[in-house]
Structure formats: structure tokens, C-alpha cells
Short mmCIF file of C-alpha atoms in Angstrom, two decimals:
data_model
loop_
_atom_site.label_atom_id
_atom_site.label_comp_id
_atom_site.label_asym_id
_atom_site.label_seq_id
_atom_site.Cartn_x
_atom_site.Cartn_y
_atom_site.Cartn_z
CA UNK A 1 0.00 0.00 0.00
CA UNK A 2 2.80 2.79 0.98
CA UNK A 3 4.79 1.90 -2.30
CA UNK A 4 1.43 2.41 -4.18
CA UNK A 5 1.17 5.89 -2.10
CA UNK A 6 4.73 6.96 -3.10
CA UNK A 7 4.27 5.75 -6.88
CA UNK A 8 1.06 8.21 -6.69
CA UNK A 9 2.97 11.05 -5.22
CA UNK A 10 6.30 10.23 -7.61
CA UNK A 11 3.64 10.10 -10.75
CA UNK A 12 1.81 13.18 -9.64
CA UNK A 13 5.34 15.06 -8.90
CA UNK A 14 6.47 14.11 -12.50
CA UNK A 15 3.08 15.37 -13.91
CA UNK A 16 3.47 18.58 -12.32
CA UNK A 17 7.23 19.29 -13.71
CA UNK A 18 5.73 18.92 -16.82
CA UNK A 19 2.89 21.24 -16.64
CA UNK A 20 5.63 23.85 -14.80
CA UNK A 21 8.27 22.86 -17.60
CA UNK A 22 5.51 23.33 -20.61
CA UNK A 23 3.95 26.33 -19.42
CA UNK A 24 7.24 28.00 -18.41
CA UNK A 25 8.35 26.96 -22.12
CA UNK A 26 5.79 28.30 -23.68
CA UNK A 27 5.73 31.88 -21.69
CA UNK A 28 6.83 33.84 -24.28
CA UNK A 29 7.56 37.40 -24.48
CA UNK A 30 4.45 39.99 -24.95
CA UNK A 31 6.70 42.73 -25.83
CA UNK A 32 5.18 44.05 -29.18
CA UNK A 33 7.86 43.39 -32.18
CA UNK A 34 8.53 46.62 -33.46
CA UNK A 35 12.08 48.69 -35.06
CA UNK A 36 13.84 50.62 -32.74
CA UNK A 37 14.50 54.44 -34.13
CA UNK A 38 16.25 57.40 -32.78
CA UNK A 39 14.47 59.97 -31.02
CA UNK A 40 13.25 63.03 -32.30
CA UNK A 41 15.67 65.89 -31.41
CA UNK A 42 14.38 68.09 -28.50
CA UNK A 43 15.53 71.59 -28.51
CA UNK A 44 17.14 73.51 -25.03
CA UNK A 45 14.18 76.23 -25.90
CA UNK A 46 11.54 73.08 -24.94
CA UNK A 47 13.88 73.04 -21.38
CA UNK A 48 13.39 76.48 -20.62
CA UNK A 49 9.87 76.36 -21.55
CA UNK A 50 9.27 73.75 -18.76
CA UNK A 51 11.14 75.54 -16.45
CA UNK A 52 9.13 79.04 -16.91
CA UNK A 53 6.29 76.61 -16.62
CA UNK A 54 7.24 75.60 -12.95
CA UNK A 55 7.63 79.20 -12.37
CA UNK A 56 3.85 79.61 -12.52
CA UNK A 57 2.45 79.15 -9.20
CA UNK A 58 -0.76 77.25 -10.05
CA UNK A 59 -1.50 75.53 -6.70
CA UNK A 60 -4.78 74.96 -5.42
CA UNK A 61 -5.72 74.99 -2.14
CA UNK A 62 -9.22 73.35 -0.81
CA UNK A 63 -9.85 76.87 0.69
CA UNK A 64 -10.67 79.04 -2.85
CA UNK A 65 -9.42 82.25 -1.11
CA UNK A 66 -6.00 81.06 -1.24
CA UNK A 67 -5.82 80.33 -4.38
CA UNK A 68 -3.86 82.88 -6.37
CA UNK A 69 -6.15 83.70 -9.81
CA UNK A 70 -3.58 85.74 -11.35
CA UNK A 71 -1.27 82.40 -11.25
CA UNK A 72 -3.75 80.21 -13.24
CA UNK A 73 -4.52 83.29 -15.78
CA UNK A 74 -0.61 83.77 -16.12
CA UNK A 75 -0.64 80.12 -16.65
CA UNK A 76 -3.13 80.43 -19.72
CA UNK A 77 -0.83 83.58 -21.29
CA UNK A 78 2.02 81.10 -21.30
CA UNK A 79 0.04 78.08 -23.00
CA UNK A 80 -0.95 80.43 -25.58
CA UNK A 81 2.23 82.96 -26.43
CA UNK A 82 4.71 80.12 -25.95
CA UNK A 83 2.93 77.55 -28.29
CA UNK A 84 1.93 79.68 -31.01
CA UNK A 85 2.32 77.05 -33.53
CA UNK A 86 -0.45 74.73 -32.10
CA UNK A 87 -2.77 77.94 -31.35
CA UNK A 88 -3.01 78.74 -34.57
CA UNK A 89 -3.89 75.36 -36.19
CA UNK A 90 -5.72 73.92 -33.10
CA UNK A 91 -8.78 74.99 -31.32
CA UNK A 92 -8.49 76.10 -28.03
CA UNK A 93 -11.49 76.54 -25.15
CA UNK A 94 -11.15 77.81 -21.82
CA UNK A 95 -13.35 75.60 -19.78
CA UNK A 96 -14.46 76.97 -15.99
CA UNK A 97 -12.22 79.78 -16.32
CA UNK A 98 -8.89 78.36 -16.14
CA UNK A 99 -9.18 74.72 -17.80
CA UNK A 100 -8.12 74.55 -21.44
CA UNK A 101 -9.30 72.12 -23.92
CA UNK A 102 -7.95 72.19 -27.24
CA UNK A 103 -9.31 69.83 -30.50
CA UNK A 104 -6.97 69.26 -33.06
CA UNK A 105 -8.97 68.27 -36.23
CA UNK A 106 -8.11 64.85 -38.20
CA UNK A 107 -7.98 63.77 -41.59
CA UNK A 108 -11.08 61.13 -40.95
CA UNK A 109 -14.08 62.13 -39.19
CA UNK A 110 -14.81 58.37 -39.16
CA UNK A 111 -12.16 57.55 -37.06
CA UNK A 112 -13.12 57.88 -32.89
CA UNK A 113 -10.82 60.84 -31.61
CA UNK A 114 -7.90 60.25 -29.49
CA UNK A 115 -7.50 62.11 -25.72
CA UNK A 116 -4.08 62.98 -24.23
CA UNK A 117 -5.00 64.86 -21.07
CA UNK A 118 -3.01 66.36 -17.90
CA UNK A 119 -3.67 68.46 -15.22
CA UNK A 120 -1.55 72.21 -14.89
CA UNK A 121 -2.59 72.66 -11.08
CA UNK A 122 0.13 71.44 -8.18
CA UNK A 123 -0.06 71.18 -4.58
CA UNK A 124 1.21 73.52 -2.08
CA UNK A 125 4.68 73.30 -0.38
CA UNK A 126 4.27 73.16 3.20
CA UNK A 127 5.77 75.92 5.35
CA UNK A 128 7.63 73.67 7.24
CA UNK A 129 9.54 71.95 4.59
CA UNK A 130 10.73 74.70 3.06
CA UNK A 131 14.52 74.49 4.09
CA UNK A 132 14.26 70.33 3.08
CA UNK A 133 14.11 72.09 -0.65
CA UNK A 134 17.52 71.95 -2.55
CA UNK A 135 16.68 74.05 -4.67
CA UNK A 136 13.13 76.88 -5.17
CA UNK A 137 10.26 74.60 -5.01
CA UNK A 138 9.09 77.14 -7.72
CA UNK A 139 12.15 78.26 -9.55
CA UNK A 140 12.32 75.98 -12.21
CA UNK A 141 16.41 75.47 -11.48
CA UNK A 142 18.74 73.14 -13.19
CA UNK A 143 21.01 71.29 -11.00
CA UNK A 144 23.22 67.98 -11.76
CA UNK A 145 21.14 67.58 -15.16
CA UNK A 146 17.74 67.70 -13.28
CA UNK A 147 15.20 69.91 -13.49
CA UNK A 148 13.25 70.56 -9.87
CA UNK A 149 10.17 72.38 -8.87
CA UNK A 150 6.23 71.81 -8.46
CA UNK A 151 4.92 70.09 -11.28
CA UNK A 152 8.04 68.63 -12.34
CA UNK A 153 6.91 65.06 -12.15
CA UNK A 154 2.74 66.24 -11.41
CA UNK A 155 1.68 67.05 -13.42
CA UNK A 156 3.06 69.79 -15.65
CA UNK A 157 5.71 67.12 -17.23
CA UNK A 158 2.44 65.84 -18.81
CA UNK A 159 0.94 68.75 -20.09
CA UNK A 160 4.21 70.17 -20.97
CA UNK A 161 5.82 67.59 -22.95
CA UNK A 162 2.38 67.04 -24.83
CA UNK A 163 2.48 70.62 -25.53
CA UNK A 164 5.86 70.51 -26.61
CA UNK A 165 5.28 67.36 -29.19
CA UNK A 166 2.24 68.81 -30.91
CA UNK A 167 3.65 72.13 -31.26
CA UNK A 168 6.47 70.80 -33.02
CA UNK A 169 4.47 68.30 -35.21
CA UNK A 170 2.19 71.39 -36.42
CA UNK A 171 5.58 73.35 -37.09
CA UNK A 172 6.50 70.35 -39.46
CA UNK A 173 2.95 70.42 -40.95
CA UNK A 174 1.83 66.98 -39.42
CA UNK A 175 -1.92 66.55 -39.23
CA UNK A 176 -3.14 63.31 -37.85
CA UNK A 177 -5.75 60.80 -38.76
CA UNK A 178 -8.10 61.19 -36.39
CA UNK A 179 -8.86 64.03 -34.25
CA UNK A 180 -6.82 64.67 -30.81
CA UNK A 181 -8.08 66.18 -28.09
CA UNK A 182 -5.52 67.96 -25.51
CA UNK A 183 -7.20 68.14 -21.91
CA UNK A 184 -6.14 69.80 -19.36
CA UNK A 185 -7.66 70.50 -15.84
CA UNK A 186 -6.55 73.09 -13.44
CA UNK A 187 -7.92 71.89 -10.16
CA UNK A 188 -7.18 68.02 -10.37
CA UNK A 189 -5.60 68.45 -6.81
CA UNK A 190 -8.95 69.54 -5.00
CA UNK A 191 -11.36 67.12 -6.69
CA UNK A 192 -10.94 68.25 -10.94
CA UNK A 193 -14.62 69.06 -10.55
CA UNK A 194 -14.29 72.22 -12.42
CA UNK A 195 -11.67 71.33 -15.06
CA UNK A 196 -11.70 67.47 -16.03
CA UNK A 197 -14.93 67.04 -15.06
CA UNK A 198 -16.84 69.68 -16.88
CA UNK A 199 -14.19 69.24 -19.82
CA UNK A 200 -15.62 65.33 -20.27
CA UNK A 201 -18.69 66.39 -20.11
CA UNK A 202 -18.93 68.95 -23.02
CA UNK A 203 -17.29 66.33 -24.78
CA UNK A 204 -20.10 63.70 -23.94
CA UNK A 205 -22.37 66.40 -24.51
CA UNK A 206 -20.73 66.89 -28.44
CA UNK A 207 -20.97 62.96 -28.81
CA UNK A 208 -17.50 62.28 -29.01
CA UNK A 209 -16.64 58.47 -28.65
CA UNK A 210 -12.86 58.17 -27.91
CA UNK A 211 -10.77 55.50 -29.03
CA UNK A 212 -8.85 55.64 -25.87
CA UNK A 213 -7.58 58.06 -22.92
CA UNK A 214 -4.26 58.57 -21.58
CA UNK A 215 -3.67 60.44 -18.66
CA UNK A 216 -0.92 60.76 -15.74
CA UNK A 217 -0.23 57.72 -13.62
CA UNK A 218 2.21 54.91 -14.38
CA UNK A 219 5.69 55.81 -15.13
CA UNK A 220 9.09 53.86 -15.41
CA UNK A 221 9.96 52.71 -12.60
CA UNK A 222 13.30 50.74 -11.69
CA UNK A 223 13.71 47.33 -9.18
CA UNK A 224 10.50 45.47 -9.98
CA UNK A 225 12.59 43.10 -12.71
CA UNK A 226 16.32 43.42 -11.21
CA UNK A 227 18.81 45.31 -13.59
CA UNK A 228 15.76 46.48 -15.78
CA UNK A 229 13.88 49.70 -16.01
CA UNK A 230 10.08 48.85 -16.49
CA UNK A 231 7.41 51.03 -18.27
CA UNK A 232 4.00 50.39 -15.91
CA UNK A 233 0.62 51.73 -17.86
CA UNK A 234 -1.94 51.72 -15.57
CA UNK A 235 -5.08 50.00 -17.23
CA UNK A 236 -7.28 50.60 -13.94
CA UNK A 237 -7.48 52.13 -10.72
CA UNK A 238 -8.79 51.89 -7.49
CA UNK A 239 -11.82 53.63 -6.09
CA UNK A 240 -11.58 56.00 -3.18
CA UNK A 241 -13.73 56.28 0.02
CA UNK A 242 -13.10 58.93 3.26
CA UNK A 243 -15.17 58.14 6.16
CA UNK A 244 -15.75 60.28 9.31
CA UNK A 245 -15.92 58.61 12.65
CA UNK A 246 -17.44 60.58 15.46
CA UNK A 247 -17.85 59.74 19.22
CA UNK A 248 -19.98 62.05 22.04
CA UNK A 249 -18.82 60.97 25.65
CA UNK A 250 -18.78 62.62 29.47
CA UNK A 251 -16.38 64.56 29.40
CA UNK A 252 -15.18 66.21 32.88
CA UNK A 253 -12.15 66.79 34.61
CA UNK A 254 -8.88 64.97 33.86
CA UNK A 255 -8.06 64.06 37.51
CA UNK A 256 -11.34 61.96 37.72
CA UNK A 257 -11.28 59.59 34.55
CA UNK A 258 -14.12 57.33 33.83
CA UNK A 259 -13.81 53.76 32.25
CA UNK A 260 -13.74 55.13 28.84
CA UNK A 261 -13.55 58.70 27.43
CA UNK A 262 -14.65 59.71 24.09
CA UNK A 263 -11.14 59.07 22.88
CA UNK A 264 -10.58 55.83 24.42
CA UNK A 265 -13.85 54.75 22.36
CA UNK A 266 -12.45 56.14 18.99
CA UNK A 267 -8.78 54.69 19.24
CA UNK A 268 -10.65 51.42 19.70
CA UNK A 269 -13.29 51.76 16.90
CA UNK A 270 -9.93 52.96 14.78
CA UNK A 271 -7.87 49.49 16.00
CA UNK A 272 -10.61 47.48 15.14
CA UNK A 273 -10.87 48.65 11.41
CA UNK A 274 -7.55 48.40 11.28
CA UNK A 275 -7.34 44.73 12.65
CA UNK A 276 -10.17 43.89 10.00
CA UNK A 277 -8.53 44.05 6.98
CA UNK A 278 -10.35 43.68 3.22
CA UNK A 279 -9.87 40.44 1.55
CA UNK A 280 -6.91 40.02 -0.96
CA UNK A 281 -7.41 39.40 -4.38
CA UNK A 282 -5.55 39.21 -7.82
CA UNK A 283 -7.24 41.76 -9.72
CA UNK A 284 -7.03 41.45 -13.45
CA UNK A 285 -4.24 44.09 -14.13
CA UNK A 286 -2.27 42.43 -11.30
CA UNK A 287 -2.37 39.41 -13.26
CA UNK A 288 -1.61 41.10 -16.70
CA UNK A 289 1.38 42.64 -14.81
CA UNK A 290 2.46 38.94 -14.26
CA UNK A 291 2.10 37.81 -17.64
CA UNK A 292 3.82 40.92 -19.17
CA UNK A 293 6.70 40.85 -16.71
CA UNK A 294 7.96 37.55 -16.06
CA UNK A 295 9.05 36.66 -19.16
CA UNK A 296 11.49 39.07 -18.85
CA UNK A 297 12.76 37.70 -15.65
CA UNK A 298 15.62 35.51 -14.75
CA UNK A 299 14.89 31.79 -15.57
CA UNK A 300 13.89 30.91 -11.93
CA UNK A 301 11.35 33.62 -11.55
CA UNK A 302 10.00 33.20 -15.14
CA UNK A 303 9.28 29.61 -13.88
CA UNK A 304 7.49 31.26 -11.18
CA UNK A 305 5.60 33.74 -12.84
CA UNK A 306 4.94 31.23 -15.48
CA UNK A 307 3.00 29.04 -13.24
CA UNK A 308 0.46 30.82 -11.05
CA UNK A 309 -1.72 28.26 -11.33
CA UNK A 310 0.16 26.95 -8.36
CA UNK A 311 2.73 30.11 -7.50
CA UNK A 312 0.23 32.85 -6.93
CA UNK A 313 0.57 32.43 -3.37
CA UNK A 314 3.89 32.75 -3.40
CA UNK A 315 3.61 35.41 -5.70
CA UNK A 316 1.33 37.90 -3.22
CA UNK A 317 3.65 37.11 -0.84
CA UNK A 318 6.85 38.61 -2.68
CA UNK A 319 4.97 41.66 -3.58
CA UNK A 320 3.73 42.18 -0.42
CA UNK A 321 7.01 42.88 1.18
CA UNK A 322 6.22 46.25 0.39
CA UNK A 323 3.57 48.24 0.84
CA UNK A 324 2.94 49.56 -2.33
CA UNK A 325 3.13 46.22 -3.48
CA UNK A 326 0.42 44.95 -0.96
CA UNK A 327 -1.69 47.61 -2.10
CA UNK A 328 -2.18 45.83 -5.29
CA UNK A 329 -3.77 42.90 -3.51
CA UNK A 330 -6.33 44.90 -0.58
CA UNK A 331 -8.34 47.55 -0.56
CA UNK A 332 -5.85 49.67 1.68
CA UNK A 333 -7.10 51.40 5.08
CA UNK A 334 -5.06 54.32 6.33
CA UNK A 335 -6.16 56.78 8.94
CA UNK A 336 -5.53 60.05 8.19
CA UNK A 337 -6.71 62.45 10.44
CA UNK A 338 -8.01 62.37 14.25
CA UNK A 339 -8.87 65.45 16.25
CA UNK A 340 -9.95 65.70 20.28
CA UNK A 341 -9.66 67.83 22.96
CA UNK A 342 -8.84 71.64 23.87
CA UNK A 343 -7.02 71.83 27.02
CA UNK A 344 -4.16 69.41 28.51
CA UNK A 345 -7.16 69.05 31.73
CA UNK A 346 -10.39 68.64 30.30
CA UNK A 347 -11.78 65.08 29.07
CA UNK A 348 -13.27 66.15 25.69
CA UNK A 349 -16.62 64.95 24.94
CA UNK A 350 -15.90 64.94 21.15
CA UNK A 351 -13.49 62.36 19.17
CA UNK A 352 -13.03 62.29 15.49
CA UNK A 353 -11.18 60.34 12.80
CA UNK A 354 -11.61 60.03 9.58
CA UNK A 355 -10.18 56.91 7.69
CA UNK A 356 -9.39 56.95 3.63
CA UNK A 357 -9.60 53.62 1.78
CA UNK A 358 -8.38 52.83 -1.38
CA UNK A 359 -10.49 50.68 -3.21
CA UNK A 360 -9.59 47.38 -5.41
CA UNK A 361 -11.66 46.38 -7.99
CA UNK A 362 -14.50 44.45 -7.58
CA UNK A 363 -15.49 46.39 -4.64
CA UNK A 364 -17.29 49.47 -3.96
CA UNK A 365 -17.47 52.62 -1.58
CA UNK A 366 -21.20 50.87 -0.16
CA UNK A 367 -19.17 47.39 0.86
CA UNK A 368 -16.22 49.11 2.36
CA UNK A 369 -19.15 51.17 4.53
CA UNK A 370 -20.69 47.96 5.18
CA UNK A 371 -17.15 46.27 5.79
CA UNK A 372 -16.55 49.08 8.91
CA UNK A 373 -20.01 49.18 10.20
CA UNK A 374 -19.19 45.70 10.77
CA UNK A 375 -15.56 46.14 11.89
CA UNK A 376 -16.36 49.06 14.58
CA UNK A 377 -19.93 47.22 15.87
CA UNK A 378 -20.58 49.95 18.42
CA UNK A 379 -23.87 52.05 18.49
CA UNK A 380 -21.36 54.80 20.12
CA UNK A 381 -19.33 55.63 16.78
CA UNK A 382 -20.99 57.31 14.46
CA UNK A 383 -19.93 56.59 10.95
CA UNK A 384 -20.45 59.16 8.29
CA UNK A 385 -19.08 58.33 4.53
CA UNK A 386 -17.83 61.47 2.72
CA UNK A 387 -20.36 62.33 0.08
CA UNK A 388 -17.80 64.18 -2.05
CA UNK A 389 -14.66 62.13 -1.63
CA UNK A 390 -15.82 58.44 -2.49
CA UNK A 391 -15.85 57.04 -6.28
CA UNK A 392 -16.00 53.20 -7.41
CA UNK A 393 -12.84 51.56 -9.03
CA UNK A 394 -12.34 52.53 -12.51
CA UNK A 395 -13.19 49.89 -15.25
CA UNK A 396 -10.43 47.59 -16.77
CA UNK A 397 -9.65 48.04 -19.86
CA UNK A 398 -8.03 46.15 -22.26
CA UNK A 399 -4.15 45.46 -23.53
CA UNK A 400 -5.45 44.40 -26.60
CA UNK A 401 -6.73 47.43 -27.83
CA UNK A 402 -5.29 49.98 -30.13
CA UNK A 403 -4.51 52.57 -27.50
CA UNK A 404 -2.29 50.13 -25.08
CA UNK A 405 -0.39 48.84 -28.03
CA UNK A 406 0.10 52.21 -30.10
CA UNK A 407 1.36 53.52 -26.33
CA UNK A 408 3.40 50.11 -26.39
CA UNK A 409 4.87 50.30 -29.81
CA UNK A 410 5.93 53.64 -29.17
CA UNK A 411 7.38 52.95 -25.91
CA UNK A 412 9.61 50.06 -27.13
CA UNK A 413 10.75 52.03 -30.37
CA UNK A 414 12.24 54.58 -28.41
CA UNK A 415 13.33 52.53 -25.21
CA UNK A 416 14.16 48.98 -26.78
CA UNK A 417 15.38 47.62 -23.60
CA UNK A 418 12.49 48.57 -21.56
CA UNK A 419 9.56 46.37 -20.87
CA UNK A 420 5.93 47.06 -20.69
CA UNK A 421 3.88 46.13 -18.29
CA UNK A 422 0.33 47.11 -17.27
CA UNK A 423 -0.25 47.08 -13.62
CA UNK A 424 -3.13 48.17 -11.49
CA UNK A 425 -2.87 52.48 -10.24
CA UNK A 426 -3.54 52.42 -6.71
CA UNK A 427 -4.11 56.66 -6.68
CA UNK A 428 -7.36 58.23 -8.35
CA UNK A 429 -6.94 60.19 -11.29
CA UNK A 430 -8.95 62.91 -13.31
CA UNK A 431 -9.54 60.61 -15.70
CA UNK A 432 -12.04 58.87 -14.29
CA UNK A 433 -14.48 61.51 -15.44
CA UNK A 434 -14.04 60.10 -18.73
CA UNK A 435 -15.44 56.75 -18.42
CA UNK A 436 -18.75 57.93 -20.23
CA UNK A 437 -16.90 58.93 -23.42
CA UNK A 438 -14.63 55.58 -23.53
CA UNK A 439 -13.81 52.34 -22.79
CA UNK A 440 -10.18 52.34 -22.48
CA UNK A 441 -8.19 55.05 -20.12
CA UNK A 442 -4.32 54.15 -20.15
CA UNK A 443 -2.46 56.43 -16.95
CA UNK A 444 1.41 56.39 -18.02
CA UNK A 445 3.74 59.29 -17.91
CA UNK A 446 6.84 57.99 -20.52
CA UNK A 447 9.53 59.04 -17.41
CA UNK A 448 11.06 58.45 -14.01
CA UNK A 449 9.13 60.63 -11.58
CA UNK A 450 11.01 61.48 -8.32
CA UNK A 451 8.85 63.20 -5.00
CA UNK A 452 4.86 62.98 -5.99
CA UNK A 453 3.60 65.66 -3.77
CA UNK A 454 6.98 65.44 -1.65
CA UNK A 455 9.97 67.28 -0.75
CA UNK A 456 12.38 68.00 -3.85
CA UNK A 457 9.97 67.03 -6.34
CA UNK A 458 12.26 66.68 -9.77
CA UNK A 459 12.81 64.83 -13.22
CA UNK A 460 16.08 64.38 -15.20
CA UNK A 461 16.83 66.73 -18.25
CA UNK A 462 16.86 63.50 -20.63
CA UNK A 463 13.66 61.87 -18.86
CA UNK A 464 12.04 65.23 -19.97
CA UNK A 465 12.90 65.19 -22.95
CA UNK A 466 12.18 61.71 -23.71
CA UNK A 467 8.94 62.49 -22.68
CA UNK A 468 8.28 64.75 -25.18
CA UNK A 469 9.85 62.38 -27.75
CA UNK A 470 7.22 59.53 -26.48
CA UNK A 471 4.83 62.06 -26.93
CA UNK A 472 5.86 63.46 -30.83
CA UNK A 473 6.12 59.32 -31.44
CA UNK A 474 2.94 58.28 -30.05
CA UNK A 475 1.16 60.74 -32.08
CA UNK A 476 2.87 59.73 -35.15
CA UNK A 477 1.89 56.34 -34.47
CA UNK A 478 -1.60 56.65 -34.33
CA UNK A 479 -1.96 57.78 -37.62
CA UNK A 480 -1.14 53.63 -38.19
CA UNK A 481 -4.56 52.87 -35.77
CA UNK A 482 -7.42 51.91 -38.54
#
């Protein structure tokens, strides 16, 4: 009977080499097959242009009386007197004041239009961090090949470098096949509600049908494959959800405590969501990521990534040694903001916290509010979802389509030895206000990005200006798109 047992377990062991052998044979390279060329030649006027850009102090603030209007109408001066190529041949609308939208007509009306959209707005440098700057968070300056300032990496590269490729594609008297739409918010930091929102919808409102979007997001990123640089398209990202929590206790005088104070109740209502995490799942873009990247691996980890079938386990558990890596696999929880008390001697009667989740697909902002109600199970805590900050995971969509592979094919003609992968965003972009007019939205910025929204916020000289190569390519390309 045992040598039966070991026979089984020998037969089935054999069986299972051969499925991991086979598959991990036949996991070949999705890397589209295309000529590499030299990149278009990028003048040091389109540097300096980028650099006044950063100059421009476009940031929005949630409070409206901060916000300096003169910045955002210098802002629209500049987009018209240093591009006046494209102004001339392109149309350009000023949406909600500060917002442009420009349409650049197309050879074929029959063809669905094409958006490339960014946002020209940039969040505020904090007081404090001010001396952390190495160089004028708004000066624009060149140091060690590097270009540094707000907006360097969000999101003026992207409107900038677009800018930069069609205004030297008009200059040489290009005119694509279908029409291109340039979209570009100015208050994508506070919500977009007045730029990318009311921009999609006059384009809804017009009809227009897009082939695809592309918008800010993924980026090239290095250490995911070791010694290689990979190109990460985001083909979906996660919803978003803010939730107040509120407690009303005694309050009284600190040298008497009771049991449990109004904090006391909150820190443990706060512990509890946070020892209840969401459920961990490979999402479809997570998955794509795996097909797309490991056969570009070593030969162990292709193996791996060739078999998930059995690996994914072990997979989740690689990527999860980080935590933007885990991200990919949970809708994340991260509280963000408590407030209590008035006086180092009083017991407050008031606790609050509010508590941000980011949302995988396949969820939505009503299950995570079910989820805590759950999680917190204490009539005490009231639990309030943000009406205004809460929207459901963006759709999929597809690597098959024309606008992943023309962004693809003009990725790997420029950058040969750089793979490209699409992976799952875990931030919330504008263009999510465009899933009426589409069914594709790609989020990829064709650079290295260094300090989203941090301290010394930057991009190399040559990342910049292979940007705006990527750009002038992509453009090119889609003329090829039937």
C-alpha cells in the first residue's frame, strides 16, 4: 500500500514538472515586435519652456481664497504665447475659467478621436519643509542635469511635454488621422470638478466616442525586474472612500477619569478597522502585470511567474514585502486624520477620525461602509461616509486594444530595452471623469518621476525630454490605428 502511495505522489510530482516545464516553455515574451529608431531631437528652448512653466504658481488649495487667480490666468498667457504654432492650427477653449481644452482636427471624421489629457494645477509646499528644498520649489532650477520644482513630475511634465510634441508636429505640418483632443484641468488636486470634469462632459455632450484616454499615472519605474527599467501603464485604478468617525462621551475633569472617554472609544473603533482588513485578491491588471513581466525575468522567476496556477501564493507574498506592493492585492485602510480635545485638563466629549480607503476592484465605496459598520460594531461611533470624496474603481480596460499597443509600440521604439507592463494604479486620477466617453483610459507618464507631492519634487533633463519624444512618437503612431 505505501509503495502504491509513493508511486502516486512520484507520478503526480512528475506530472506537475511537466505542466511547470511546458507552461514556463511556452511563456513567451508579450513585448510588441517593433524597429527601434532614434528619437526626435528636442531643442534647449523646450527646457526652458518647462522651467518658466514651474515658475507659474498654479496651486490649489481646498480653501478658494488662497488660491492665487492671477497664477492660473498667467498660466493660460504662457500656453498660448509660448505655443503659437499649435494655437493657430488647433482649437483652443477655456473651460471653468482656467481649464483649457484644445481639438486638433483629423484627416477622418470616421475615425473615434484620441484624448491625451493632464492636469496644470500642483499642490502647495508646506511651510515647514521649506529648508528640506535643494533648490526653489518654484524656480524651475537646473542642477546635476535635473530639473526641480512643483509640477516637475505632477503634473506639468504631462501637459508640458504634450504641448511641446504637438507644437512641433504642427511646425512640421503633421496633421493626424483622427482628431486629438488635448485636456487639461486646473484643479485636479482639489477634486478636478471644475476642469476634467466639466471638460468630459462637453465632450459627452458633443458625442465624441474616444478611441482611448491617456492620462498621468504609471511611469518607469526601476527594481521590480532586477537590472531592468520597467514602463508600468496603468489599465485601472482603485476607487476611493473617506469616512468620518465621530464619538460624544462625558467629558469632565482629567483628575477623575471614567472607564472610557470619548477618545478611548475612537482609538478602539480605529484598532478594530484596522485589525479587520479587506480580503486580498488578484485583480485582473495584477495578473496582466504577471504575464507581461515575467518573461522578462531571470529563468527561476519566469518559472514562477509562469505558473500561477500553483505560485500565486507565493507570488502575493513577494509583492507584499512592500507596501505599495500589498496595495495591489487589498483595498488599503489608512487613517488620516483624528482630532480631540482643547485643554491638557479637560476630558473632551468629542473624538473624530476620519479613515481613507483605497479601493480594489471588484469592490465598492457601499461594501467598504458595510465592511466598517461591521468592523467598529458599536452604536457609540458614528460613521459618516464622505459624500464628495468616495468614487468606485475605474473599469479595466483592455491590452489588446489599439490605445495600449500604439502607447506600447511607441514605448519600445524609443526605449528597446524597456519592458511594458500594465499594472493596477492604486491613486485616483482625473480621468475617471471620462469613463462615459470611452472604454479604455491608459495612466502612463513615458519618465522616471522622483517626489509625488513630496519634498524635492524633480525629473532628469533627458527623462524630460524623452517624454516629449514619447509624446511626438505616439502621435505619429496613431496615424497607423485603422
Amino acid at each position: 500500500m505505501l509503495k502504491k502511495i509513493l508511486l502516486f505522489i512520484l507520478a503526480l510530482l512528475v506530472v506537475i514538472i511537466g505542466i511547470m516545464t511546458f507552461k514556463t516553455l511556452t511563456f513567451k515574451s508579450k513585448q510588441p515586435h517593433v524597429a527601434a529608431i532614434k528619437p526626435v531631437e528636442i531643442s534647449e528652448q523646450s527646457v526652458v519652456n518647462f522651467q518658466n512653466a514651474i515658475r507659474i504658481k498654479t496651486v490649489s488649495y481646498e480653501d478658494a481664497s488662497m488660491v492665487d487667480t492671477a497664477q492660473f490666468a498667467a498660466n493660460l498667457k504662457f500656453m498660448e504665447t509660448t505655443y503659437p504654432n499649435l494655437n493657430k492650427t488647433l482649437k483652443r477653449e477655456v473651460i471653468s475659467k482656467y481649464s483649457l481644452l484644445y481639438t486638433w482636427p483629423g484627416k477622418n471624421p470616421s475615425l473615434k478621436p484620441v484624448v491625451l489629457m493632464g492636469h496644470m494645477d500642483v499642490v502647495p509646499v508646506e511651510e515647514a519643509s521649506q529648508s528640506k528644498w535643494k533648490a526653489d520649489p518654484f524656480g524651475g532650477e537646473i542642477k546635476q542635469d535635473t530639473i526641480w520644482g512643483r509640477g516637475a513630475t505632477d503634473d506639468k511634465i504631462t501637459v508640458i511635454t504634450i504641448m511641446e510634441a504637438v507644437e512641433k508636429l504642427v511646425s512640421e505640418g503633421f496633421q493626424p488621422e483622427q482628431t486629438i483632443y488635448l485636456a487639461f484641468g486646473h484643479d485636479e488636486e482639489i477634486s478636478g470638478k471644475e476642469g476634467a470634469s466639466k471638460i468630459s462632459a462637453l465632450l459627452k455632450s458633443r458625442g465624441v466616442k474616444a478611441e482611448f484616454v491617456m492620462d498621468e499615472g504609471g511611469l518607469m519605474i526601476d527594481g521590480i525586474v532586477k537590472d531592468k527599467t520597467i514602463a508600468l501603464v496603468g489599465t485601472a485604478e482603485k476607487g476611493y472612500l473617506s469616512i468620518d468617525l465621530e464619538v460624544n462621551a462625558e467629558g469632565g475633569h482629567s483628575s477623575a477619569p471614567g472607564k472610557e472617554s470619548a477618545i478611548d472609544i475612537l482609538i478602539a473603533s480605529v484598532s478594530k478597522i484596522r485589525n479587520h482588513p479587506f480580503k486580498s485578491s488578484f485583480t485582473t491588471p495584477t495578473l496582466e502585470l504577471v504575464e507581461y513581466l515575467g518573461p522578462e525575468m531571470s529563468p527561476f522567476l519566469k518559472t514562477v511567474f509562469a505558473n500561477k496556477w500553483i505560485t500565486k501564493p507565493l507570488i502575493q507574498k513577494e509583492y507584499e514585502k512592500t507596501d505599495r506592493g500589498a496595495a495591489q492585492f487589498h483595498t488599503t485602510i489608512a487613517p488620516t486624520i483624528l482630532k480631540s480635545g482643547f485643554k491638557d485638563n479637560v476630558i473632551p466629549t468629542v473624538a473624530t477620525a476620519t479613515i481613507n480607503f483605497r479601493i480594489l476592484p471588484g469592490e465598492t465605496p457601499e461594501t467598504v461602509l458595510e465592511h466598517v459598520k461591521a468592523a467598529v460594531n458599536d452604536p457609540r461611533v458614528k460613521i459618516t461616509p464622505r459624500i464628495e470624496s468616495q468614487a468606485n474603481p475605474s473599469k479595466i480596460s483592455s491590452t489588446q486594444a489599439k490605445g495600449f499597443q500604439a502607447i506600447a509600440n511607441a514605448n519600445r521604439q524609443l526605449n528597446p530595452d524597456i519592458p511594458v507592463s500594465p499594472f493596477l494604479l492604486i491613486a485616483v486620477t482625473d480621468s475617471r471623469y471620462y469613463a462615459d466617453i470611452t472604454e479604455n483610459i491608459y495612466r502612463y507618464v513615458p519618465a522616471k518621476l522622483i517626489g509625488y507631492h513630496d519634498i524635492n519634487e524633480r525629473i532628469a533633463v533627458k527623462d524630460y525630454k524623452g517624454a516629449i519624444a514619447f509624446y511626438y512618437q505616439l502621435i505619429k503612431n496613431l496615424n497607423e490605428i485603422k
